[in-house]
PDB file of C-alpha atoms in Angstrom:
ATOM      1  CA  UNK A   1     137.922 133.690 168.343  1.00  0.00           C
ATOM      2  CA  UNK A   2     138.114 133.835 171.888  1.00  0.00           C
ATOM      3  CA  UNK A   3     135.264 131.388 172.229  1.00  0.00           C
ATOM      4  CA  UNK A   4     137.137 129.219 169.984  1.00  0.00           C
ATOM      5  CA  UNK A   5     140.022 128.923 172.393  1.00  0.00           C
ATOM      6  CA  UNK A   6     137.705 128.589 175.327  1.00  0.00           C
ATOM      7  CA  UNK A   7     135.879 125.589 173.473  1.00  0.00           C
ATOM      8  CA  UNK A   8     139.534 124.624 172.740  1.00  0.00           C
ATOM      9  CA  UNK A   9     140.740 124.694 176.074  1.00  0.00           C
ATOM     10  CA  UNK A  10     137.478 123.326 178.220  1.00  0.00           C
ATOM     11  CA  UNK A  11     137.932 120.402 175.888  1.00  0.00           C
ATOM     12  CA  UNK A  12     141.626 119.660 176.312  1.00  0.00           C
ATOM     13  CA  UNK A  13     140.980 120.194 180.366  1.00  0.00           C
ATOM     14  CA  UNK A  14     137.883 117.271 180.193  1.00  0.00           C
ATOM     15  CA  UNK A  15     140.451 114.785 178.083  1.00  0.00           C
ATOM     16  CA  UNK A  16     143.333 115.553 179.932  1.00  0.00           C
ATOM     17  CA  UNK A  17     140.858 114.760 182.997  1.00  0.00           C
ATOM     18  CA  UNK A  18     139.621 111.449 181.498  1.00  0.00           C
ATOM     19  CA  UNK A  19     142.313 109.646 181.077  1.00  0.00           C
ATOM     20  CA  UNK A  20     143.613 107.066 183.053  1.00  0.00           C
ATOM     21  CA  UNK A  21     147.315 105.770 183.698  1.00  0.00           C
ATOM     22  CA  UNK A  22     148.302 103.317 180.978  1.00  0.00           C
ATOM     23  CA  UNK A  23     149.424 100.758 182.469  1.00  0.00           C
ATOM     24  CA  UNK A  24     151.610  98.152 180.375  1.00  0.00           C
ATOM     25  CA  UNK A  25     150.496  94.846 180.457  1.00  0.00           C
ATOM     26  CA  UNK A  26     153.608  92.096 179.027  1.00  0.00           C
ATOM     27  CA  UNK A  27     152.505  90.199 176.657  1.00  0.00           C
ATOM     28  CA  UNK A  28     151.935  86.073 177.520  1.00  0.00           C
ATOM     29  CA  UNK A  29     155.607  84.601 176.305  1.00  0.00           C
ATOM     30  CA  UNK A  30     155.112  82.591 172.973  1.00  0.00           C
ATOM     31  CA  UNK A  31     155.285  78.559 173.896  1.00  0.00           C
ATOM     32  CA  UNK A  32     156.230  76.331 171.060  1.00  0.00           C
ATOM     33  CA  UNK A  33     155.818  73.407 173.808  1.00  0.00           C
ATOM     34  CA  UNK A  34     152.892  72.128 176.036  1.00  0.00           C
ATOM     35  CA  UNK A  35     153.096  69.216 178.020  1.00  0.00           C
ATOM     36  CA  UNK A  36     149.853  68.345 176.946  1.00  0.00           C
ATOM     37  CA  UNK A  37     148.203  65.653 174.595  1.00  0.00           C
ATOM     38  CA  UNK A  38     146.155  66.237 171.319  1.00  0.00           C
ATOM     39  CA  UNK A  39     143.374  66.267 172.896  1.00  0.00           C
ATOM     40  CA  UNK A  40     144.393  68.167 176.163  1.00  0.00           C
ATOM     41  CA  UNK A  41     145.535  70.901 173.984  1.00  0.00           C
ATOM     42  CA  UNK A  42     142.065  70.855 171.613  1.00  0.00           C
ATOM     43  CA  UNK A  43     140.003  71.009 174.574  1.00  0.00           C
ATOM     44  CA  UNK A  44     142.479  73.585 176.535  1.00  0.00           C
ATOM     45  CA  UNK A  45     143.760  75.619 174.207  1.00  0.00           C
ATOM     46  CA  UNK A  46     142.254  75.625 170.296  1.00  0.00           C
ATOM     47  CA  UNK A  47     138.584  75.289 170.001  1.00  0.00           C
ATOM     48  CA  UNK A  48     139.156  75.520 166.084  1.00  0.00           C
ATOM     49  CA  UNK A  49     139.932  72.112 166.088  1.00  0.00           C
ATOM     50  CA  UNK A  50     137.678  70.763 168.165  1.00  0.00           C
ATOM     51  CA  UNK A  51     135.677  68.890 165.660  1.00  0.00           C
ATOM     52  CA  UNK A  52     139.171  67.002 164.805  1.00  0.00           C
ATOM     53  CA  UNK A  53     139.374  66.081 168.461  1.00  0.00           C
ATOM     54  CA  UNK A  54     136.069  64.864 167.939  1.00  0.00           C
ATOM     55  CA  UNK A  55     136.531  62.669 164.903  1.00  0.00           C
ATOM     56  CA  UNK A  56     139.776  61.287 166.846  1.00  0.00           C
ATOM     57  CA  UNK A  57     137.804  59.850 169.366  1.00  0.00           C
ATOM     58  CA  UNK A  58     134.960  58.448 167.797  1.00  0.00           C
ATOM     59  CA  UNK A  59     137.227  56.708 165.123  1.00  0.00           C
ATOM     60  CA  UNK A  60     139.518  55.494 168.360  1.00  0.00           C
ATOM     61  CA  UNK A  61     142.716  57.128 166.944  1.00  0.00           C
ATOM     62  CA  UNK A  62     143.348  59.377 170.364  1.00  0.00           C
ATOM     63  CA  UNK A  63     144.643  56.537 171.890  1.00  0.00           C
ATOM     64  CA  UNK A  64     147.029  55.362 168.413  1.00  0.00           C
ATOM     65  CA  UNK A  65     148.178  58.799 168.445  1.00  0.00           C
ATOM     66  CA  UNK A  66     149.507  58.804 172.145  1.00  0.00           C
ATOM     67  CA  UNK A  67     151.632  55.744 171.718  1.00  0.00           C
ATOM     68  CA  UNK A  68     154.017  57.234 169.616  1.00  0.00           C
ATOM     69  CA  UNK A  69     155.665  60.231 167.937  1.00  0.00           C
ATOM     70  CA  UNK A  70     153.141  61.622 165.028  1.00  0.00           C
ATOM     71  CA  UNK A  71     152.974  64.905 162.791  1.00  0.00           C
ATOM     72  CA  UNK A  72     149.218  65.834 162.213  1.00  0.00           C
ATOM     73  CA  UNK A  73     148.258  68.038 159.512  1.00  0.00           C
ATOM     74  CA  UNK A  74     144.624  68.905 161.062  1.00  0.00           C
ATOM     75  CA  UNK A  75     141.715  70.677 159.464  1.00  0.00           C
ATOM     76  CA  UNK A  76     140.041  73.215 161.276  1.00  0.00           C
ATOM     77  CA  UNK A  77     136.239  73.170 162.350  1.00  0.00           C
ATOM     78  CA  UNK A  78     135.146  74.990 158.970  1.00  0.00           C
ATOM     79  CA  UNK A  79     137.502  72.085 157.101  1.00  0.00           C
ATOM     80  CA  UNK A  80     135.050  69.514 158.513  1.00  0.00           C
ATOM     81  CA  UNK A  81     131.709  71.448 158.605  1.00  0.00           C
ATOM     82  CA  UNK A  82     132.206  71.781 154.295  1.00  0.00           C
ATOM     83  CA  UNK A  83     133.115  68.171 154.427  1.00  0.00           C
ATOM     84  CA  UNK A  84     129.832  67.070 155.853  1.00  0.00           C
ATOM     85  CA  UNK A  85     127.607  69.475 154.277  1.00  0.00           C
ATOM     86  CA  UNK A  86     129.349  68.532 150.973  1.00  0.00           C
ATOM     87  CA  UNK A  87     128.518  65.236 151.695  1.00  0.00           C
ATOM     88  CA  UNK A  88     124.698  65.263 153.590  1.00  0.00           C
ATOM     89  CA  UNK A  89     126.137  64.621 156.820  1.00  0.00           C
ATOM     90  CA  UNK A  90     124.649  66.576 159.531  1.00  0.00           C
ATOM     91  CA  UNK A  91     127.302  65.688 162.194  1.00  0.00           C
ATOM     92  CA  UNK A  92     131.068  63.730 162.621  1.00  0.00           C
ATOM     93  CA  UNK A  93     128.687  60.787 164.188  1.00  0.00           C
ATOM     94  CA  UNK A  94     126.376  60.524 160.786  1.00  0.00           C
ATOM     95  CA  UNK A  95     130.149  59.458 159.213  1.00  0.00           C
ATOM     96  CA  UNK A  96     130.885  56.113 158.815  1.00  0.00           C
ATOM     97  CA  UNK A  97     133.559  55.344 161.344  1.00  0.00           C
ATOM     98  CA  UNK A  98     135.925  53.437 158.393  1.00  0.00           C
ATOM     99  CA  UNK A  99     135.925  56.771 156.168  1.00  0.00           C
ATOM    100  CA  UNK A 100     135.745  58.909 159.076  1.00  0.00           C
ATOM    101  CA  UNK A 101     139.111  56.532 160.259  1.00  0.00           C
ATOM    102  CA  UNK A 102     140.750  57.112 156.749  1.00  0.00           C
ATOM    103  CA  UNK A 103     140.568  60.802 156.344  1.00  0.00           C
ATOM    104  CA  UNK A 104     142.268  61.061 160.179  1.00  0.00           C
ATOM    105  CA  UNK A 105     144.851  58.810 159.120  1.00  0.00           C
ATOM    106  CA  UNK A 106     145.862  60.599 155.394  1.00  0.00           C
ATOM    107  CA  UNK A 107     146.211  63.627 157.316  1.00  0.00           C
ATOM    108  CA  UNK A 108     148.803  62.158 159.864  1.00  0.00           C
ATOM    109  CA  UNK A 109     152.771  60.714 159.846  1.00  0.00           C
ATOM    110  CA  UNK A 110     155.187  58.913 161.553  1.00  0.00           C
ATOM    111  CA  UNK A 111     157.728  60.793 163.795  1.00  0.00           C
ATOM    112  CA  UNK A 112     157.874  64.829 165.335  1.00  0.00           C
ATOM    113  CA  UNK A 113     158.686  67.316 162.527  1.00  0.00           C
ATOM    114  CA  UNK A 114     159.135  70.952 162.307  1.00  0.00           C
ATOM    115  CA  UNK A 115     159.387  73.725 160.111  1.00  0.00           C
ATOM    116  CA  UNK A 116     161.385  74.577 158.446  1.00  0.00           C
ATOM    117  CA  UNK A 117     164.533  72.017 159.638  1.00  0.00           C
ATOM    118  CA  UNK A 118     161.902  68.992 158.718  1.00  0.00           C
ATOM    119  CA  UNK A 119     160.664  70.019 155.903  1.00  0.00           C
ATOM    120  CA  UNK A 120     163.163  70.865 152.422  1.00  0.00           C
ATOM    121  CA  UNK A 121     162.156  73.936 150.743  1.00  0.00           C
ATOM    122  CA  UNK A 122     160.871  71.676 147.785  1.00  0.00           C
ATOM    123  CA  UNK A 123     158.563  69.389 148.028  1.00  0.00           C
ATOM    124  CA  UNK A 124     158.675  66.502 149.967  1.00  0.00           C
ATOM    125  CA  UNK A 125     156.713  63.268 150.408  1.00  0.00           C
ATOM    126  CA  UNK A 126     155.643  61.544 152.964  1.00  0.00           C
ATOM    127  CA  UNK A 127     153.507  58.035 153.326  1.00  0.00           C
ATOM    128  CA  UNK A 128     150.371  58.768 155.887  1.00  0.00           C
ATOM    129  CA  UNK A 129     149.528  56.241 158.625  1.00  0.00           C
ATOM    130  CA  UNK A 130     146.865  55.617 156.389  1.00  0.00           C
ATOM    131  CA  UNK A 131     149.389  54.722 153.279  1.00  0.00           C
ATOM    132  CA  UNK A 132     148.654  57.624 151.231  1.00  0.00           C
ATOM    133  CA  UNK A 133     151.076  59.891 149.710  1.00  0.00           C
ATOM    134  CA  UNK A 134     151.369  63.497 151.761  1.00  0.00           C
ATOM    135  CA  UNK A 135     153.194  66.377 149.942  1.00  0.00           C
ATOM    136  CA  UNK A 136     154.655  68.896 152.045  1.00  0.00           C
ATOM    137  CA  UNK A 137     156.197  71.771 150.484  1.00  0.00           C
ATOM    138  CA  UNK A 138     157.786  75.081 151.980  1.00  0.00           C
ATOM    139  CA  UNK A 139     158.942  78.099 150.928  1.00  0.00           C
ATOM    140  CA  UNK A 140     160.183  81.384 151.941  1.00  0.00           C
ATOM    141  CA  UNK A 141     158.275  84.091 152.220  1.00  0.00           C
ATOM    142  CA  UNK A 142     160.457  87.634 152.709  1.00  0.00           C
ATOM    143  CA  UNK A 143     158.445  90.202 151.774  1.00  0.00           C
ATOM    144  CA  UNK A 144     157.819  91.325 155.148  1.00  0.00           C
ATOM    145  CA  UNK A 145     160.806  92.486 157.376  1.00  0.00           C
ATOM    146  CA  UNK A 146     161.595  89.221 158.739  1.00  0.00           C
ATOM    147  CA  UNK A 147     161.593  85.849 157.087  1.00  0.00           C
ATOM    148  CA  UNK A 148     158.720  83.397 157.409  1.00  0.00           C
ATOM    149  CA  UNK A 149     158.103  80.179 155.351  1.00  0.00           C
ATOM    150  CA  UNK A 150     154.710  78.898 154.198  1.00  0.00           C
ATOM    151  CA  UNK A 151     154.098  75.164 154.363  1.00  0.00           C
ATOM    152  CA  UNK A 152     151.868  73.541 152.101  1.00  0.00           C
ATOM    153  CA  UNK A 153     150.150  70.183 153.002  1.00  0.00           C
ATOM    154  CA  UNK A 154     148.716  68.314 149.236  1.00  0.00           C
ATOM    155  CA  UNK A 155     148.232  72.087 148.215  1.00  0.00           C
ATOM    156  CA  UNK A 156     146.318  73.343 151.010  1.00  0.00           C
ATOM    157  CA  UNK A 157     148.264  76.286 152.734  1.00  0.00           C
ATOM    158  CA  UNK A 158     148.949  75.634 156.742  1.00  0.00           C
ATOM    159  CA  UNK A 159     147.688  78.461 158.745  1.00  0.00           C
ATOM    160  CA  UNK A 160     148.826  77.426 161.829  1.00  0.00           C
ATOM    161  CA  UNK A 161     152.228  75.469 162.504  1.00  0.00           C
ATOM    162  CA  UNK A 162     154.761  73.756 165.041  1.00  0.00           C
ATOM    163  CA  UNK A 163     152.277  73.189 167.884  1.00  0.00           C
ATOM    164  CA  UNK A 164     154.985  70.722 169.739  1.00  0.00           C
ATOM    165  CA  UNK A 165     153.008  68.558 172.458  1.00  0.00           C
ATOM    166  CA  UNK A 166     153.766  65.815 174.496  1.00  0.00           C
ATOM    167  CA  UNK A 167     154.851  63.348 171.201  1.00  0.00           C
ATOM    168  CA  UNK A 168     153.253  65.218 168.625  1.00  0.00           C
ATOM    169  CA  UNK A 169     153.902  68.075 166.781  1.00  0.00           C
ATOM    170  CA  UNK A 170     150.782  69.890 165.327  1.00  0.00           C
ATOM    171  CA  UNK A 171     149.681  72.266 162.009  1.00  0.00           C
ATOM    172  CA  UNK A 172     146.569  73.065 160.905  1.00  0.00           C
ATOM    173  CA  UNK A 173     144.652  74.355 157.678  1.00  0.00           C
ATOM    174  CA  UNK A 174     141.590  75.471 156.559  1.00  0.00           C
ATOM    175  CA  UNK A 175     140.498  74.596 153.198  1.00  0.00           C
ATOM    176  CA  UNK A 176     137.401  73.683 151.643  1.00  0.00           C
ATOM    177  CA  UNK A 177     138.353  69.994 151.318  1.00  0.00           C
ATOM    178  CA  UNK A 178     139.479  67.192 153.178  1.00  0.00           C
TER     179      UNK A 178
END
């Protein structure tokens, strides 16, 4: 037994020994706002979405999108990479510019909105830039401790939401579809 506690107690020495001060570290404050375009923030920021930046600028709509106030609904990197596989395209470049032009546009609308004030907890329609129907529809989800509400863009759930930049406000999904 008395090896026991010596084991015991030569152990609890070498941790006590080993460890180092913690030293708390604050967290980054959240920022709802960047002063920043699309593109600034893709390149900056969110490197999930860096084949949308792409497809903005080979289509030309970077510079649309910077002359007024927009809400894009943007597919992540795995969004696009089933896309082209789906459809034997090896890159955003092997895509015709005029369909490449018409999926940007159904995924984008006029004017900065939110969630939830923008949005009514039914669903909601919206014409694209690219004169297609957009469904948005949010609910509220309380089964953690705090509220949260889970938009839905034509079905596909919106993992990331209320990116507010310089005149547009950004959310992006992932799904297996554009």
């Amino acid at each position: 037994m008395k090896k026991v506690n010596g084991y015991i107690a030569v152990l609890l020495t070498l941790i006590a020994l080993s460890c180092n001060k913690f030293e708390y570290k604050e967290a980054e404050p959240y920022i709802d706002y960047y002063d920043l375009t699309v593109n600034e923030f893709v390149t900056q920021k969110m490197d999930s979405l860096k084949m949308f930046n792409e497809a903005l600028k080979i289509t030309g709509l970077s510079a649309t999108i910077e002359s007024g106030d927009y809400t894009i609904f943007a597919p992540f990197n795995s969004t696009f990479n089933a896309f082209l596989s789906n459809n034997n395209y090896t890159t955003l470049q092997d895509v015709p510019v005029d369909e490449l032009t018409t999926i940007l546009k159904n995924q984008i609308i006029e004017g900065k909105k939110k969630s939830p004030e923008d949005f009514l907890t039914t669903s909601q329609t919206f014409e694209t830039i690219g004169d297609k129907a957009l469904t948005i529809s949010i609910t509220e989800n309380t089964g953690n401790l705090r509220s949260a509400y889970i938009i839905k863009v034509n079905g596909k759930t919106v993992l990331i939401s209320n990116i507010e930049l310089k005149n547009v406000v950004l959310h992006a999904y992932q799904d297996r579809f554009l």
